[in-house]
Amino acid sequence: MPLSLVRTADPTLPDEALACRIADGDTDALQVLMRRYNRTLFRTARSILHEDRDAEDAVQDAFYLAYRAMGTFRGEARLSTWLVRIVANEAKRRLRRRKRHSAVIVLNDSPHRTGESPEPSMDDEAPAAQHTEQPDAAIFRAQTRKLLESRIDALPAVYRTVFVLRAVDDMPVEDVAACLGIPAATVRSRFFRARGLLRTALMRDIGVGLEESFACAGARCDRIVAGVLARIESRAAR
């Protein structure tokens, strides 16, 4: 797919218009689309993979696949639903590969050998309003956010992605069902069960909104956008 001439895509364009431009090779339109849906796709991937770096990589791969396949998008489903399906499939593929790999790893091959430090956290996005808070309040918000994320991570896999899409990303039941390929009734029952498992934790010591969990803004969003564009440019240069 040839790259387009340099042009600026209007960030207010609807998804359908962006899809048409991307199908023509408009990478500016692709950037608008990525920044519009990076957070949703990152949260979806992370709910499956449990690791920030793997989730970022899955989102990059998903957007690259979407870019190459955009000409086949016919609008039978919403573009956001189509993208979530792609990233969910990519995340599941990575999870299967990880499980196959872990099955053959020597048992004493510890991921953190003596003298090595754990890999640094990729969580480099602070809440946008944090600079206006008092230090104690900012610390409390950060700790609460981490607590919330850890308890969502602890949900059984069958409930976790449904909960993240419904509660964290505020996606309608029908859209979650379409994204995951399950009946709407199943989405409702899994969400109800997940909410029950989390109710005690969510009602105690929560000082940060769900919308701030698993942030995908700032440097993380930039990394995903830059990674996809680099792959496109590399392919075009061949």
PDB file of C-alpha atoms in Angstrom:
ATOM      1  CA  MET A   1       0.000   0.000   0.000  1.00  0.00           C
ATOM      2  CA  PRO A   2       1.687   3.278  -1.042  1.00  0.00           C
ATOM      3  CA  LEU A   3       2.161   6.069   1.449  1.00  0.00           C
ATOM      4  CA  SER A   4       0.175   9.210   0.759  1.00  0.00           C
ATOM      5  CA  LEU A   5       1.484  12.659   0.194  1.00  0.00           C
ATOM      6  CA  VAL A   6       1.874  14.689   3.367  1.00  0.00           C
ATOM      7  CA  ARG A   7      -1.484  16.066   4.447  1.00  0.00           C
ATOM      8  CA  THR A   8      -3.176  16.900   7.687  1.00  0.00           C
ATOM      9  CA  ALA A   9      -6.212  14.901   8.759  1.00  0.00           C
ATOM     10  CA  ASP A  10      -8.938  16.733  10.633  1.00  0.00           C
ATOM     11  CA  PRO A  11      -9.124  15.146  14.139  1.00  0.00           C
ATOM     12  CA  THR A  12     -12.903  15.641  14.114  1.00  0.00           C
ATOM     13  CA  LEU A  13     -13.435  13.458  11.025  1.00  0.00           C
ATOM     14  CA  PRO A  14     -15.772  10.488  11.645  1.00  0.00           C
ATOM     15  CA  ASP A  15     -14.345   6.992  11.670  1.00  0.00           C
ATOM     16  CA  GLU A  16     -15.713   6.168   8.229  1.00  0.00           C
ATOM     17  CA  ALA A  17     -13.954   9.117   6.616  1.00  0.00           C
ATOM     18  CA  LEU A  18     -10.708   8.248   8.370  1.00  0.00           C
ATOM     19  CA  ALA A  19     -11.013   4.640   7.181  1.00  0.00           C
ATOM     20  CA  CYS A  20     -11.352   5.783   3.562  1.00  0.00           C
ATOM     21  CA  ARG A  21      -8.292   8.009   3.842  1.00  0.00           C
ATOM     22  CA  ILE A  22      -6.257   5.282   5.553  1.00  0.00           C
ATOM     23  CA  ALA A  23      -7.224   2.836   2.809  1.00  0.00           C
ATOM     24  CA  ASP A  24      -5.677   5.337   0.384  1.00  0.00           C
ATOM     25  CA  GLY A  25      -2.450   5.373   2.403  1.00  0.00           C
ATOM     26  CA  ASP A  26      -3.048   8.546   4.436  1.00  0.00           C
ATOM     27  CA  THR A  27      -0.837   8.100   7.510  1.00  0.00           C
ATOM     28  CA  ASP A  28      -2.021  11.396   9.003  1.00  0.00           C
ATOM     29  CA  ALA A  29      -5.505   9.909   9.157  1.00  0.00           C
ATOM     30  CA  LEU A  30      -3.987   6.790  10.700  1.00  0.00           C
ATOM     31  CA  GLN A  31      -2.415   8.897  13.443  1.00  0.00           C
ATOM     32  CA  VAL A  32      -5.801  10.465  14.218  1.00  0.00           C
ATOM     33  CA  LEU A  33      -7.388   7.017  14.394  1.00  0.00           C
ATOM     34  CA  MET A  34      -4.616   5.610  16.595  1.00  0.00           C
ATOM     35  CA  ARG A  35      -4.841   8.465  19.077  1.00  0.00           C
ATOM     36  CA  ARG A  36      -8.630   8.119  19.119  1.00  0.00           C
ATOM     37  CA  TYR A  37      -8.568   4.393  19.979  1.00  0.00           C
ATOM     38  CA  ASN A  38      -5.163   3.717  21.539  1.00  0.00           C
ATOM     39  CA  ARG A  39      -6.608   3.718  25.043  1.00  0.00           C
ATOM     40  CA  THR A  40      -9.438   1.305  24.256  1.00  0.00           C
ATOM     41  CA  LEU A  41      -7.150  -1.071  22.390  1.00  0.00           C
ATOM     42  CA  PHE A  42      -4.434  -0.909  25.045  1.00  0.00           C
ATOM     43  CA  ARG A  43      -6.923  -1.687  27.795  1.00  0.00           C
ATOM     44  CA  THR A  44      -8.304  -4.597  25.780  1.00  0.00           C
ATOM     45  CA  ALA A  45      -4.861  -6.050  25.114  1.00  0.00           C
ATOM     46  CA  ARG A  46      -3.717  -5.576  28.695  1.00  0.00           C
ATOM     47  CA  SER A  47      -6.817  -7.258  30.104  1.00  0.00           C
ATOM     48  CA  ILE A  48      -5.743 -10.359  28.184  1.00  0.00           C
ATOM     49  CA  LEU A  49      -1.952 -10.194  28.508  1.00  0.00           C
ATOM     50  CA  HIS A  50      -1.515  -8.676  31.987  1.00  0.00           C
ATOM     51  CA  GLU A  51       1.694  -6.930  30.941  1.00  0.00           C
ATOM     52  CA  ASP A  52       2.085  -3.341  29.788  1.00  0.00           C
ATOM     53  CA  ARG A  53       4.880  -3.964  27.297  1.00  0.00           C
ATOM     54  CA  ASP A  54       3.188  -6.958  25.673  1.00  0.00           C
ATOM     55  CA  ALA A  55      -0.044  -4.957  25.473  1.00  0.00           C
ATOM     56  CA  GLU A  56       1.720  -2.039  23.779  1.00  0.00           C
ATOM     57  CA  ASP A  57       3.309  -4.388  21.258  1.00  0.00           C
ATOM     58  CA  ALA A  58      -0.041  -6.055  20.597  1.00  0.00           C
ATOM     59  CA  VAL A  59      -1.673  -2.676  19.934  1.00  0.00           C
ATOM     60  CA  GLN A  60       1.108  -1.701  17.540  1.00  0.00           C
ATOM     61  CA  ASP A  61       0.730  -4.989  15.668  1.00  0.00           C
ATOM     62  CA  ALA A  62      -3.052  -4.619  15.602  1.00  0.00           C
ATOM     63  CA  PHE A  63      -2.930  -1.097  14.179  1.00  0.00           C
ATOM     64  CA  TYR A  64      -0.362  -2.159  11.596  1.00  0.00           C
ATOM     65  CA  LEU A  65      -2.592  -5.064  10.559  1.00  0.00           C
ATOM     66  CA  ALA A  66      -5.584  -2.716  10.459  1.00  0.00           C
ATOM     67  CA  TYR A  67      -3.658  -0.255   8.300  1.00  0.00           C
ATOM     68  CA  ARG A  68      -2.787  -2.955   5.774  1.00  0.00           C
ATOM     69  CA  ALA A  69      -6.326  -4.373   5.778  1.00  0.00           C
ATOM     70  CA  MET A  70      -8.261  -1.095   5.861  1.00  0.00           C
ATOM     71  CA  GLY A  71      -9.210  -1.478   2.203  1.00  0.00           C
ATOM     72  CA  THR A  72     -11.196  -4.589   3.159  1.00  0.00           C
ATOM     73  CA  PHE A  73     -13.233  -2.794   5.835  1.00  0.00           C
ATOM     74  CA  ARG A  74     -16.794  -2.614   4.562  1.00  0.00           C
ATOM     75  CA  GLY A  75     -18.562  -1.079   7.532  1.00  0.00           C
ATOM     76  CA  GLU A  76     -20.660  -4.098   8.508  1.00  0.00           C
ATOM     77  CA  ALA A  77     -19.561  -3.348  12.088  1.00  0.00           C
ATOM     78  CA  ARG A  78     -18.357  -0.118  13.624  1.00  0.00           C
ATOM     79  CA  LEU A  79     -14.697   0.622  12.995  1.00  0.00           C
ATOM     80  CA  SER A  80     -13.985   0.630  16.742  1.00  0.00           C
ATOM     81  CA  THR A  81     -15.497  -2.860  17.035  1.00  0.00           C
ATOM     82  CA  TRP A  82     -13.394  -4.083  14.119  1.00  0.00           C
ATOM     83  CA  LEU A  83     -10.243  -2.687  15.752  1.00  0.00           C
ATOM     84  CA  VAL A  84     -11.006  -4.256  19.131  1.00  0.00           C
ATOM     85  CA  ARG A  85     -11.519  -7.633  17.461  1.00  0.00           C
ATOM     86  CA  ILE A  86      -8.130  -7.330  15.780  1.00  0.00           C
ATOM     87  CA  VAL A  87      -6.294  -6.413  18.989  1.00  0.00           C
ATOM     88  CA  ALA A  88      -8.121  -9.077  21.013  1.00  0.00           C
ATOM     89  CA  ASN A  89      -7.126 -11.734  18.483  1.00  0.00           C
ATOM     90  CA  GLU A  90      -3.538 -10.475  18.460  1.00  0.00           C
ATOM     91  CA  ALA A  91      -3.389 -10.471  22.273  1.00  0.00           C
ATOM     92  CA  LYS A  92      -4.796 -14.002  22.435  1.00  0.00           C
ATOM     93  CA  ARG A  93      -2.259 -15.138  19.847  1.00  0.00           C
ATOM     94  CA  ARG A  94       0.544 -13.680  21.968  1.00  0.00           C
ATOM     95  CA  LEU A  95      -0.877 -15.320  25.095  1.00  0.00           C
ATOM     96  CA  ARG A  96      -0.939 -18.731  23.402  1.00  0.00           C
ATOM     97  CA  ARG A  97       2.637 -18.242  22.234  1.00  0.00           C
ATOM     98  CA  ARG A  98       3.710 -17.203  25.739  1.00  0.00           C
ATOM     99  CA  LYS A  99       2.120 -20.322  27.223  1.00  0.00           C
ATOM    100  CA  ARG A 100       3.809 -22.561  24.677  1.00  0.00           C
ATOM    101  CA  HIS A 101       7.135 -20.884  25.394  1.00  0.00           C
ATOM    102  CA  SER A 102       6.756 -21.138  29.165  1.00  0.00           C
ATOM    103  CA  ALA A 103       6.026 -24.849  28.862  1.00  0.00           C
ATOM    104  CA  VAL A 104       9.558 -25.522  27.614  1.00  0.00           C
ATOM    105  CA  ILE A 105      11.496 -23.107  29.829  1.00  0.00           C
ATOM    106  CA  VAL A 106      13.855 -24.809  32.286  1.00  0.00           C
ATOM    107  CA  LEU A 107      12.292 -24.565  35.730  1.00  0.00           C
ATOM    108  CA  ASN A 108      15.286 -22.934  37.370  1.00  0.00           C
ATOM    109  CA  ASP A 109      15.564 -20.206  34.712  1.00  0.00           C
ATOM    110  CA  SER A 110      14.296 -17.371  36.909  1.00  0.00           C
ATOM    111  CA  PRO A 111      13.243 -14.189  35.085  1.00  0.00           C
ATOM    112  CA  HIS A 112      15.148 -12.120  37.676  1.00  0.00           C
ATOM    113  CA  ARG A 113      18.549 -13.657  38.247  1.00  0.00           C
ATOM    114  CA  THR A 114      20.693 -12.810  41.223  1.00  0.00           C
ATOM    115  CA  GLY A 115      22.042  -9.292  40.980  1.00  0.00           C
ATOM    116  CA  GLU A 116      19.532  -8.206  38.348  1.00  0.00           C
ATOM    117  CA  SER A 117      16.768  -5.719  38.939  1.00  0.00           C
ATOM    118  CA  PRO A 118      13.259  -6.287  37.708  1.00  0.00           C
ATOM    119  CA  GLU A 119      12.367  -4.606  34.451  1.00  0.00           C
ATOM    120  CA  PRO A 120      11.298  -1.016  35.042  1.00  0.00           C
ATOM    121  CA  SER A 121       7.606  -0.202  34.903  1.00  0.00           C
ATOM    122  CA  MET A 122       6.205   1.109  31.640  1.00  0.00           C
ATOM    123  CA  ASP A 123       3.548   3.017  33.547  1.00  0.00           C
ATOM    124  CA  ASP A 124       4.794   6.512  32.788  1.00  0.00           C
ATOM    125  CA  GLU A 125       1.541   8.399  32.542  1.00  0.00           C
ATOM    126  CA  ALA A 126       0.513  10.411  35.583  1.00  0.00           C
ATOM    127  CA  PRO A 127      -3.021  11.788  35.912  1.00  0.00           C
ATOM    128  CA  ALA A 128      -3.291  15.053  33.996  1.00  0.00           C
ATOM    129  CA  ALA A 129      -4.349  17.052  37.041  1.00  0.00           C
ATOM    130  CA  GLN A 130      -1.699  15.651  39.358  1.00  0.00           C
ATOM    131  CA  HIS A 131       0.531  18.741  39.182  1.00  0.00           C
ATOM    132  CA  THR A 132      -2.224  20.788  40.845  1.00  0.00           C
ATOM    133  CA  GLU A 133      -2.601  18.388  43.772  1.00  0.00           C
ATOM    134  CA  GLN A 134      -0.861  18.405  47.092  1.00  0.00           C
ATOM    135  CA  PRO A 135       1.868  15.729  47.329  1.00  0.00           C
ATOM    136  CA  ASP A 136      -0.114  13.598  49.785  1.00  0.00           C
ATOM    137  CA  ALA A 137      -3.182  13.644  47.551  1.00  0.00           C
ATOM    138  CA  ALA A 138      -1.139  12.760  44.486  1.00  0.00           C
ATOM    139  CA  ILE A 139       0.475   9.821  46.312  1.00  0.00           C
ATOM    140  CA  PHE A 140      -2.903   8.607  47.498  1.00  0.00           C
ATOM    141  CA  ARG A 141      -4.342   8.770  43.993  1.00  0.00           C
ATOM    142  CA  ALA A 142      -1.385   6.863  42.559  1.00  0.00           C
ATOM    143  CA  GLN A 143      -1.582   4.175  45.246  1.00  0.00           C
ATOM    144  CA  THR A 144      -5.333   3.815  44.806  1.00  0.00           C
ATOM    145  CA  ARG A 145      -4.998   3.539  41.054  1.00  0.00           C
ATOM    146  CA  LYS A 146      -2.409   0.787  41.463  1.00  0.00           C
ATOM    147  CA  LEU A 147      -4.666  -1.022  43.934  1.00  0.00           C
ATOM    148  CA  LEU A 148      -7.587  -0.829  41.535  1.00  0.00           C
ATOM    149  CA  GLU A 149      -5.527  -2.057  38.602  1.00  0.00           C
ATOM    150  CA  SER A 150      -4.106  -4.950  40.616  1.00  0.00           C
ATOM    151  CA  ARG A 151      -7.567  -6.106  41.677  1.00  0.00           C
ATOM    152  CA  ILE A 152      -8.860  -5.927  38.129  1.00  0.00           C
ATOM    153  CA  ASP A 153      -5.805  -7.938  37.080  1.00  0.00           C
ATOM    154  CA  ALA A 154      -6.750 -10.539  39.697  1.00  0.00           C
ATOM    155  CA  LEU A 155     -10.151 -11.180  38.102  1.00  0.00           C
ATOM    156  CA  PRO A 156     -10.519 -14.515  36.306  1.00  0.00           C
ATOM    157  CA  ALA A 157      -9.689 -14.090  32.618  1.00  0.00           C
ATOM    158  CA  VAL A 158     -13.228 -14.929  31.523  1.00  0.00           C
ATOM    159  CA  TYR A 159     -14.538 -11.847  33.380  1.00  0.00           C
ATOM    160  CA  ARG A 160     -11.597  -9.463  33.097  1.00  0.00           C
ATOM    161  CA  THR A 161     -11.848  -8.302  29.473  1.00  0.00           C
ATOM    162  CA  VAL A 162     -15.611  -7.899  29.735  1.00  0.00           C
ATOM    163  CA  PHE A 163     -15.195  -5.786  32.872  1.00  0.00           C
ATOM    164  CA  VAL A 164     -12.461  -3.608  31.349  1.00  0.00           C
ATOM    165  CA  LEU A 165     -14.479  -2.892  28.209  1.00  0.00           C
ATOM    166  CA  ARG A 166     -17.750  -2.293  30.073  1.00  0.00           C
ATOM    167  CA  ALA A 167     -16.680  -0.530  33.270  1.00  0.00           C
ATOM    168  CA  VAL A 168     -13.290   0.970  32.498  1.00  0.00           C
ATOM    169  CA  ASP A 169     -13.886   1.911  28.861  1.00  0.00           C
ATOM    170  CA  ASP A 170     -17.668   2.404  29.192  1.00  0.00           C
ATOM    171  CA  MET A 171     -18.463   0.357  26.078  1.00  0.00           C
ATOM    172  CA  PRO A 172     -22.130  -0.605  25.522  1.00  0.00           C
ATOM    173  CA  VAL A 173     -23.110  -4.234  26.103  1.00  0.00           C
ATOM    174  CA  GLU A 174     -23.903  -4.803  22.429  1.00  0.00           C
ATOM    175  CA  ASP A 175     -20.509  -3.469  21.345  1.00  0.00           C
ATOM    176  CA  VAL A 176     -18.670  -5.669  23.853  1.00  0.00           C
ATOM    177  CA  ALA A 177     -20.618  -8.672  22.578  1.00  0.00           C
ATOM    178  CA  ALA A 178     -19.708  -7.825  18.984  1.00  0.00           C
ATOM    179  CA  CYS A 179     -16.038  -7.268  19.870  1.00  0.00           C
ATOM    180  CA  LEU A 180     -15.651 -10.535  21.765  1.00  0.00           C
ATOM    181  CA  GLY A 181     -18.009 -12.669  19.676  1.00  0.00           C
ATOM    182  CA  ILE A 182     -20.232 -13.660  22.600  1.00  0.00           C
ATOM    183  CA  PRO A 183     -23.966 -13.100  23.266  1.00  0.00           C
ATOM    184  CA  ALA A 184     -25.046  -9.889  24.946  1.00  0.00           C
ATOM    185  CA  ALA A 185     -26.582 -11.955  27.750  1.00  0.00           C
ATOM    186  CA  THR A 186     -23.171 -13.491  28.431  1.00  0.00           C
ATOM    187  CA  VAL A 187     -21.618 -10.026  28.575  1.00  0.00           C
ATOM    188  CA  ARG A 188     -24.208  -8.970  31.139  1.00  0.00           C
ATOM    189  CA  SER A 189     -23.758 -12.048  33.318  1.00  0.00           C
ATOM    190  CA  ARG A 190     -19.958 -11.874  33.231  1.00  0.00           C
ATOM    191  CA  PHE A 191     -19.978  -8.177  34.016  1.00  0.00           C
ATOM    192  CA  PHE A 192     -22.388  -8.732  36.899  1.00  0.00           C
ATOM    193  CA  ARG A 193     -20.133 -11.457  38.288  1.00  0.00           C
ATOM    194  CA  ALA A 194     -16.985  -9.351  37.859  1.00  0.00           C
ATOM    195  CA  ARG A 195     -18.615  -6.384  39.545  1.00  0.00           C
ATOM    196  CA  GLY A 196     -19.626  -8.606  42.443  1.00  0.00           C
ATOM    197  CA  LEU A 197     -16.070  -9.867  42.839  1.00  0.00           C
ATOM    198  CA  LEU A 198     -14.745  -6.306  42.873  1.00  0.00           C
ATOM    199  CA  ARG A 199     -17.501  -4.573  44.837  1.00  0.00           C
ATOM    200  CA  THR A 200     -15.815  -4.705  48.236  1.00  0.00           C
ATOM    201  CA  ALA A 201     -12.523  -3.393  46.849  1.00  0.00           C
ATOM    202  CA  LEU A 202     -14.148  -0.673  44.765  1.00  0.00           C
ATOM    203  CA  MET A 203     -16.169   0.599  47.717  1.00  0.00           C
ATOM    204  CA  ARG A 204     -13.158   0.905  50.007  1.00  0.00           C
ATOM    205  CA  ASP A 205     -10.409   3.498  49.734  1.00  0.00           C
ATOM    206  CA  ILE A 206     -11.003   4.335  46.073  1.00  0.00           C
ATOM    207  CA  GLY A 207     -10.042   7.929  45.343  1.00  0.00           C
ATOM    208  CA  VAL A 208      -9.461   7.666  41.618  1.00  0.00           C
ATOM    209  CA  GLY A 209     -11.982   7.081  38.849  1.00  0.00           C
ATOM    210  CA  LEU A 210     -12.062   3.958  36.708  1.00  0.00           C
ATOM    211  CA  GLU A 211     -11.426   6.125  33.668  1.00  0.00           C
ATOM    212  CA  GLU A 212      -7.838   6.720  34.839  1.00  0.00           C
ATOM    213  CA  SER A 213      -6.955   3.028  35.108  1.00  0.00           C
ATOM    214  CA  PHE A 214      -4.543   1.521  32.553  1.00  0.00           C
ATOM    215  CA  ALA A 215      -3.863   4.936  31.057  1.00  0.00           C
ATOM    216  CA  CYS A 216      -2.754   5.110  27.469  1.00  0.00           C
ATOM    217  CA  ALA A 217      -1.814   8.724  26.981  1.00  0.00           C
ATOM    218  CA  GLY A 218       1.345  10.771  26.799  1.00  0.00           C
ATOM    219  CA  ALA A 219       4.501   8.740  26.200  1.00  0.00           C
ATOM    220  CA  ARG A 220       2.713   5.389  25.847  1.00  0.00           C
ATOM    221  CA  CYS A 221       0.368   6.725  23.171  1.00  0.00           C
ATOM    222  CA  ASP A 222       3.315   8.347  21.391  1.00  0.00           C
ATOM    223  CA  ARG A 223       5.270   5.067  21.455  1.00  0.00           C
ATOM    224  CA  ILE A 224       2.405   3.167  19.845  1.00  0.00           C
ATOM    225  CA  VAL A 225       1.888   5.790  17.139  1.00  0.00           C
ATOM    226  CA  ALA A 226       5.627   6.051  16.413  1.00  0.00           C
ATOM    227  CA  GLY A 227       6.037   2.264  16.304  1.00  0.00           C
ATOM    228  CA  VAL A 228       3.258   1.775  13.762  1.00  0.00           C
ATOM    229  CA  LEU A 229       4.444   4.642  11.547  1.00  0.00           C
ATOM    230  CA  ALA A 230       8.021   3.314  11.630  1.00  0.00           C
ATOM    231  CA  ARG A 231       6.854  -0.097  10.421  1.00  0.00           C
ATOM    232  CA  ILE A 232       4.854   1.491   7.606  1.00  0.00           C
ATOM    233  CA  GLU A 233       7.817   3.617   6.512  1.00  0.00           C
ATOM    234  CA  SER A 234      10.135   0.601   6.680  1.00  0.00           C
ATOM    235  CA  ARG A 235       7.811  -1.432   4.466  1.00  0.00           C
ATOM    236  CA  ALA A 236       7.443   1.451   1.986  1.00  0.00           C
ATOM    237  CA  ALA A 237      11.230   1.769   1.722  1.00  0.00           C
ATOM    238  CA  ARG A 238      11.723  -1.854   0.613  1.00  0.00           C
TER     239      ARG A 238
END
